[in-house]
mmCIF file of C-alpha atoms in Angstrom:
data_model
loop_
_atom_site.group_PDB
_atom_site.id
_atom_site.type_symbol
_atom_site.label_atom_id
_atom_site.label_comp_id
_atom_site.label_asym_id
_atom_site.label_seq_id
_atom_site.Cartn_x
_atom_site.Cartn_y
_atom_site.Cartn_z
ATOM 1 C CA ASP A 1 -13.289 -223.487 -158.543
ATOM 2 C CA GLY A 2 -13.070 -220.125 -160.282
ATOM 3 C CA GLY A 3 -11.551 -219.778 -163.686
ATOM 4 C CA ILE A 4 -11.947 -219.065 -167.375
ATOM 5 C CA THR A 5 -13.305 -221.638 -169.767
ATOM 6 C CA GLN A 6 -12.666 -221.466 -173.475
ATOM 7 C CA SER A 7 -14.438 -223.751 -175.886
ATOM 8 C CA PRO A 8 -13.910 -225.567 -178.070
ATOM 9 C CA LYS A 9 -10.240 -226.443 -177.631
ATOM 10 C CA TYR A 10 -9.863 -227.152 -181.350
ATOM 11 C CA LEU A 11 -11.964 -225.635 -184.122
ATOM 12 C CA PHE A 12 -11.851 -226.121 -187.857
ATOM 13 C CA ARG A 13 -13.385 -223.634 -190.221
ATOM 14 C CA LYS A 14 -13.945 -223.674 -193.917
ATOM 15 C CA GLU A 15 -12.926 -220.602 -195.831
ATOM 16 C CA GLY A 16 -15.754 -218.086 -196.035
ATOM 17 C CA GLN A 17 -17.424 -219.201 -192.803
ATOM 18 C CA ASN A 18 -17.855 -217.258 -189.600
ATOM 19 C CA VAL A 19 -17.062 -219.040 -186.351
ATOM 20 C CA THR A 20 -17.592 -218.042 -182.741
ATOM 21 C CA LEU A 21 -15.176 -218.845 -179.934
ATOM 22 C CA SER A 22 -16.628 -219.049 -176.462
ATOM 23 C CA CYS A 23 -15.107 -217.526 -173.324
ATOM 24 C CA GLU A 24 -16.816 -217.785 -169.937
ATOM 25 C CA GLN A 25 -15.455 -216.747 -166.538
ATOM 26 C CA ASN A 26 -16.791 -217.198 -163.020
ATOM 27 C CA LEU A 27 -14.202 -215.002 -161.348
ATOM 28 C CA ASN A 28 -16.531 -212.003 -161.182
ATOM 29 C CA HIS A 29 -13.965 -210.042 -163.183
ATOM 30 C CA ASP A 30 -15.080 -206.861 -164.887
ATOM 31 C CA ALA A 31 -12.512 -206.786 -167.685
ATOM 32 C CA MET A 32 -12.075 -209.406 -170.405
ATOM 33 C CA TYR A 33 -9.654 -209.641 -173.305
ATOM 34 C CA TRP A 34 -9.030 -211.592 -176.485
ATOM 35 C CA TYR A 35 -5.499 -212.215 -177.708
ATOM 36 C CA ARG A 36 -4.144 -214.086 -180.669
ATOM 37 C CA GLN A 37 -0.866 -216.004 -180.737
ATOM 38 C CA ASP A 38 0.980 -216.895 -183.932
ATOM 39 C CA PRO A 39 4.207 -218.899 -184.137
ATOM 40 C CA GLY A 40 7.220 -216.776 -183.250
ATOM 41 C CA GLN A 41 5.084 -213.853 -182.212
ATOM 42 C CA GLY A 42 3.870 -212.540 -178.937
ATOM 43 C CA LEU A 43 0.246 -212.296 -177.937
ATOM 44 C CA ARG A 44 -1.567 -209.581 -179.853
ATOM 45 C CA LEU A 45 -4.676 -207.879 -178.529
ATOM 46 C CA ILE A 46 -7.811 -208.272 -180.641
ATOM 47 C CA TYR A 47 -10.586 -206.791 -178.498
ATOM 48 C CA TYR A 48 -11.146 -205.965 -174.861
ATOM 49 C CA SER A 49 -14.040 -205.052 -172.626
ATOM 50 C CA GLN A 50 -13.763 -203.177 -169.341
ATOM 51 C CA ILE A 51 -17.448 -203.481 -168.411
ATOM 52 C CA VAL A 52 -20.635 -205.112 -169.614
ATOM 53 C CA ASN A 53 -22.101 -203.708 -172.837
ATOM 54 C CA ASP A 54 -18.874 -201.942 -173.702
ATOM 55 C CA PHE A 55 -15.836 -203.072 -175.680
ATOM 56 C CA GLN A 56 -12.944 -201.555 -177.610
ATOM 57 C CA LYS A 57 -10.782 -202.607 -180.500
ATOM 58 C CA GLY A 58 -7.289 -203.794 -179.805
ATOM 59 C CA ASP A 59 -4.343 -203.739 -182.183
ATOM 60 C CA ILE A 60 -5.635 -206.322 -184.689
ATOM 61 C CA ALA A 61 -9.446 -206.069 -184.602
ATOM 62 C CA GLU A 62 -10.054 -206.242 -188.348
ATOM 63 C CA GLY A 63 -12.071 -209.306 -189.298
ATOM 64 C CA TYR A 64 -13.225 -209.955 -185.728
ATOM 65 C CA SER A 65 -16.285 -209.016 -183.702
ATOM 66 C CA VAL A 66 -17.255 -209.399 -180.045
ATOM 67 C CA SER A 67 -20.155 -208.864 -177.689
ATOM 68 C CA ARG A 68 -20.352 -208.373 -173.919
ATOM 69 C CA GLU A 69 -23.978 -208.848 -172.943
ATOM 70 C CA LYS A 70 -23.140 -210.573 -169.674
ATOM 71 C CA LYS A 71 -20.304 -210.052 -167.235
ATOM 72 C CA GLU A 72 -19.367 -213.717 -167.434
ATOM 73 C CA SER A 73 -19.219 -214.064 -171.203
ATOM 74 C CA PHE A 74 -17.113 -212.499 -173.970
ATOM 75 C CA PRO A 75 -17.517 -214.459 -177.226
ATOM 76 C CA LEU A 76 -15.282 -213.739 -180.208
ATOM 77 C CA THR A 77 -16.525 -214.157 -183.776
ATOM 78 C CA VAL A 78 -13.930 -214.701 -186.459
ATOM 79 C CA THR A 79 -15.538 -213.509 -189.659
ATOM 80 C CA SER A 80 -14.792 -214.392 -193.253
ATOM 81 C CA ALA A 81 -13.129 -210.972 -193.537
ATOM 82 C CA GLN A 82 -10.238 -212.149 -191.383
ATOM 83 C CA LYS A 83 -7.567 -213.057 -193.938
ATOM 84 C CA ASN A 84 -5.359 -215.243 -191.764
ATOM 85 C CA PRO A 85 -7.546 -216.730 -189.051
ATOM 86 C CA THR A 86 -5.463 -219.825 -188.321
ATOM 87 C CA ALA A 87 -3.969 -219.146 -184.878
ATOM 88 C CA PHE A 88 -4.182 -219.906 -181.184
ATOM 89 C CA TYR A 89 -6.753 -217.684 -179.481
ATOM 90 C CA LEU A 90 -6.544 -216.791 -175.819
ATOM 91 C CA CYS A 91 -9.167 -215.202 -173.625
ATOM 92 C CA ALA A 92 -8.229 -213.468 -170.389
ATOM 93 C CA SER A 93 -9.920 -211.603 -167.582
ATOM 94 C CA ARG A 94 -8.828 -209.176 -164.893
ATOM 95 C CA GLY A 95 -10.507 -207.924 -161.774
ATOM 96 C CA GLY A 96 -10.323 -207.103 -158.119
ATOM 97 C CA VAL A 97 -7.018 -205.866 -156.746
ATOM 98 C CA SER A 98 -4.966 -207.828 -159.245
ATOM 99 C CA TYR A 99 -3.425 -205.974 -162.143
ATOM 100 C CA GLY A 100 -2.554 -209.175 -163.962
ATOM 101 C CA TYR A 101 -4.628 -211.355 -166.233
ATOM 102 C CA THR A 102 -6.016 -214.823 -165.738
ATOM 103 C CA PHE A 103 -5.972 -216.725 -169.006
ATOM 104 C CA GLY A 104 -8.114 -219.495 -170.366
ATOM 105 C CA SER A 105 -6.600 -222.597 -171.913
ATOM 106 C CA GLY A 106 -7.038 -221.344 -175.471
ATOM 107 C CA THR A 107 -8.738 -222.362 -178.703
ATOM 108 C CA ARG A 108 -6.751 -223.441 -181.718
ATOM 109 C CA LEU A 109 -8.547 -222.387 -184.883
ATOM 110 C CA THR A 110 -7.557 -223.910 -188.202
ATOM 111 C CA VAL A 111 -8.937 -222.925 -191.591
ATOM 112 C CA VAL A 112 -9.337 -225.898 -193.901
ATOM 113 C CA ASP B 1 7.068 -201.266 -183.893
ATOM 114 C CA GLN B 2 7.551 -203.659 -180.999
ATOM 115 C CA GLN B 3 7.182 -201.892 -177.695
ATOM 116 C CA VAL B 4 8.123 -204.980 -175.683
ATOM 117 C CA LYS B 5 11.052 -207.040 -176.863
ATOM 118 C CA GLN B 6 12.475 -210.342 -175.792
ATOM 119 C CA ASN B 7 15.597 -210.583 -177.896
ATOM 120 C CA SER B 8 16.553 -214.125 -176.961
ATOM 121 C CA PRO B 9 14.172 -216.600 -178.583
ATOM 122 C CA SER B 10 15.659 -219.485 -176.635
ATOM 123 C CA LEU B 11 17.823 -220.277 -173.631
ATOM 124 C CA SER B 12 19.271 -223.528 -172.298
ATOM 125 C CA VAL B 13 20.377 -223.904 -168.696
ATOM 126 C CA GLN B 14 21.600 -226.801 -166.588
ATOM 127 C CA GLU B 15 19.363 -227.977 -163.787
ATOM 128 C CA GLY B 16 20.227 -226.255 -160.522
ATOM 129 C CA ARG B 17 21.785 -223.215 -162.186
ATOM 130 C CA ILE B 18 20.289 -219.753 -162.593
ATOM 131 C CA SER B 19 18.088 -218.882 -165.563
ATOM 132 C CA ILE B 20 17.992 -215.210 -166.553
ATOM 133 C CA LEU B 21 15.349 -214.084 -169.022
ATOM 134 C CA ASN B 22 15.486 -210.545 -170.312
ATOM 135 C CA CYS B 23 12.914 -208.100 -171.583
ATOM 136 C CA ASP B 24 13.261 -204.556 -172.940
ATOM 137 C CA TYR B 25 10.570 -201.977 -173.509
ATOM 138 C CA THR B 26 10.388 -198.644 -175.252
ATOM 139 C CA ASN B 27 7.367 -196.892 -173.768
ATOM 140 C CA SER B 28 8.224 -194.868 -170.671
ATOM 141 C CA MET B 29 4.526 -194.843 -169.761
ATOM 142 C CA PHE B 30 4.588 -198.544 -168.896
ATOM 143 C CA ASP B 31 4.058 -198.937 -165.170
ATOM 144 C CA TYR B 32 3.075 -202.540 -164.659
ATOM 145 C CA PHE B 33 5.056 -205.550 -165.765
ATOM 146 C CA LEU B 34 4.176 -209.212 -165.729
ATOM 147 C CA TRP B 35 5.892 -212.498 -166.457
ATOM 148 C CA TYR B 36 3.935 -215.478 -167.711
ATOM 149 C CA LYS B 37 4.932 -219.066 -168.331
ATOM 150 C CA LYS B 38 3.337 -221.000 -171.160
ATOM 151 C CA TYR B 39 3.306 -224.630 -172.174
ATOM 152 C CA PRO B 40 2.293 -225.641 -175.733
ATOM 153 C CA ALA B 41 -1.450 -225.611 -176.419
ATOM 154 C CA GLU B 42 -2.196 -224.149 -172.985
ATOM 155 C CA GLY B 43 -2.992 -220.703 -171.702
ATOM 156 C CA PRO B 44 -0.226 -218.658 -170.055
ATOM 157 C CA THR B 45 0.149 -218.983 -166.309
ATOM 158 C CA PHE B 46 0.937 -215.926 -164.237
ATOM 159 C CA LEU B 47 4.347 -216.058 -162.540
ATOM 160 C CA ILE B 48 5.269 -212.749 -161.020
ATOM 161 C CA SER B 49 4.636 -209.046 -161.418
ATOM 162 C CA ILE B 50 6.279 -205.758 -160.609
ATOM 163 C CA SER B 51 5.147 -202.172 -160.660
ATOM 164 C CA SER B 52 7.333 -199.207 -161.455
ATOM 165 C CA ILE B 53 7.536 -198.088 -157.845
ATOM 166 C CA LYS B 54 9.725 -201.107 -157.121
ATOM 167 C CA ASP B 55 12.961 -202.374 -158.595
ATOM 168 C CA LYS B 56 12.710 -205.941 -157.347
ATOM 169 C CA ASN B 57 10.025 -208.452 -156.495
ATOM 170 C CA GLU B 58 10.629 -211.952 -155.233
ATOM 171 C CA ASP B 59 8.393 -215.011 -155.031
ATOM 172 C CA GLY B 60 10.091 -218.248 -154.105
ATOM 173 C CA ARG B 61 12.513 -219.238 -156.846
ATOM 174 C CA PHE B 62 11.399 -216.361 -159.077
ATOM 175 C CA THR B 63 12.727 -212.801 -158.859
ATOM 176 C CA VAL B 64 11.943 -209.970 -161.221
ATOM 177 C CA PHE B 65 14.232 -206.952 -161.489
ATOM 178 C CA LEU B 66 13.186 -203.664 -163.051
ATOM 179 C CA ASN B 67 15.616 -201.012 -164.288
ATOM 180 C CA LYS B 68 13.439 -198.090 -165.300
ATOM 181 C CA SER B 69 16.247 -195.908 -166.571
ATOM 182 C CA ALA B 70 17.341 -198.665 -168.944
ATOM 183 C CA LYS B 71 13.763 -199.744 -169.677
ATOM 184 C CA HIS B 72 14.776 -203.279 -168.909
ATOM 185 C CA LEU B 73 13.433 -206.064 -166.771
ATOM 186 C CA SER B 74 14.676 -209.530 -166.095
ATOM 187 C CA LEU B 75 13.340 -212.709 -164.567
ATOM 188 C CA HIS B 76 15.711 -214.836 -162.507
ATOM 189 C CA ILE B 77 14.877 -218.443 -161.714
ATOM 190 C CA VAL B 78 17.043 -220.027 -159.029
ATOM 191 C CA PRO B 79 17.560 -222.948 -158.951
ATOM 192 C CA SER B 80 16.253 -223.932 -162.369
ATOM 193 C CA GLN B 81 14.306 -227.175 -162.575
ATOM 194 C CA PRO B 82 13.343 -229.331 -165.592
ATOM 195 C CA GLY B 83 9.688 -228.440 -164.973
ATOM 196 C CA ASP B 84 10.567 -224.813 -165.664
ATOM 197 C CA SER B 85 11.051 -225.675 -169.338
ATOM 198 C CA ALA B 86 8.454 -223.575 -171.143
ATOM 199 C CA VAL B 87 8.033 -220.338 -173.071
ATOM 200 C CA TYR B 88 8.227 -217.218 -170.915
ATOM 201 C CA PHE B 89 6.486 -213.996 -171.908
ATOM 202 C CA CYS B 90 6.988 -210.587 -170.417
ATOM 203 C CA ALA B 91 4.190 -208.058 -170.680
ATOM 204 C CA ALA B 92 3.903 -204.357 -169.941
ATOM 205 C CA SER B 93 1.042 -201.929 -169.512
ATOM 206 C CA PRO B 94 0.627 -198.204 -169.007
ATOM 207 C CA SER B 95 -0.681 -197.329 -165.589
ATOM 208 C CA GLU B 96 -4.327 -198.060 -164.978
ATOM 209 C CA THR B 97 -5.215 -199.146 -168.501
ATOM 210 C CA TYR B 98 -4.175 -202.772 -167.950
ATOM 211 C CA LYS B 99 -3.855 -203.196 -171.703
ATOM 212 C CA TYR B 100 -0.830 -205.425 -171.720
ATOM 213 C CA ILE B 101 1.581 -205.632 -174.619
ATOM 214 C CA PHE B 102 3.432 -208.915 -174.755
ATOM 215 C CA GLY B 103 6.920 -209.759 -175.925
ATOM 216 C CA THR B 104 7.535 -212.574 -178.389
ATOM 217 C CA GLY B 105 8.623 -214.985 -175.694
ATOM 218 C CA THR B 106 11.781 -216.874 -174.731
ATOM 219 C CA ARG B 107 11.804 -220.642 -174.819
ATOM 220 C CA LEU B 108 13.640 -221.932 -171.753
ATOM 221 C CA LYS B 109 14.993 -225.452 -171.701
ATOM 222 C CA VAL B 110 16.354 -226.731 -168.396
ATOM 223 C CA LEU B 111 18.627 -229.677 -168.936
ATOM 224 C CA ALA B 112 18.661 -232.471 -166.367
#
């Protein structure tokens, strides 16, 4: 069964720590995306990657970093520079003839 | 500056009646439009899409209408069912970039 897997589902971080959110897809999609959702707000684009070894900043990239060393994987690191990291993080991919995204089930990050 | 707006944060509809969710956009370069459904703590699920060459797309109980001159799209759900209760997001992208900008969502409650 093809899909996108995000892990962990819940993540707690102490202030000042970096954490990495995992996103893996077996859909053979070229493009992958990271969005953030806050209460009462839409999904905001953090980073995206159209092909392996290439990625671009989205609208709210400050305090985040990504890598795209493999087609299947697009991990997101939330660094200590991100001032308000508590949010629901969504990974998505797109490929083939579809112009829509397939989303993972999300990771809820809480700073404690 | 929100380029995609969903001005109704919530909507309640009786089971069996029509639900109409609205979405406005400001960027005339947007060519692809998507609707997603989202339950709490889950990733969004794709519902229906439309491109700017069409003004209507239908899939079962779901129909999306696009009015390019008014920069407005709407999602009609007929008949509405209790299982349709969720948050609905519209999203728009300029042609061929597939960088979707999401609205803030409308919470639909279908009353049995």
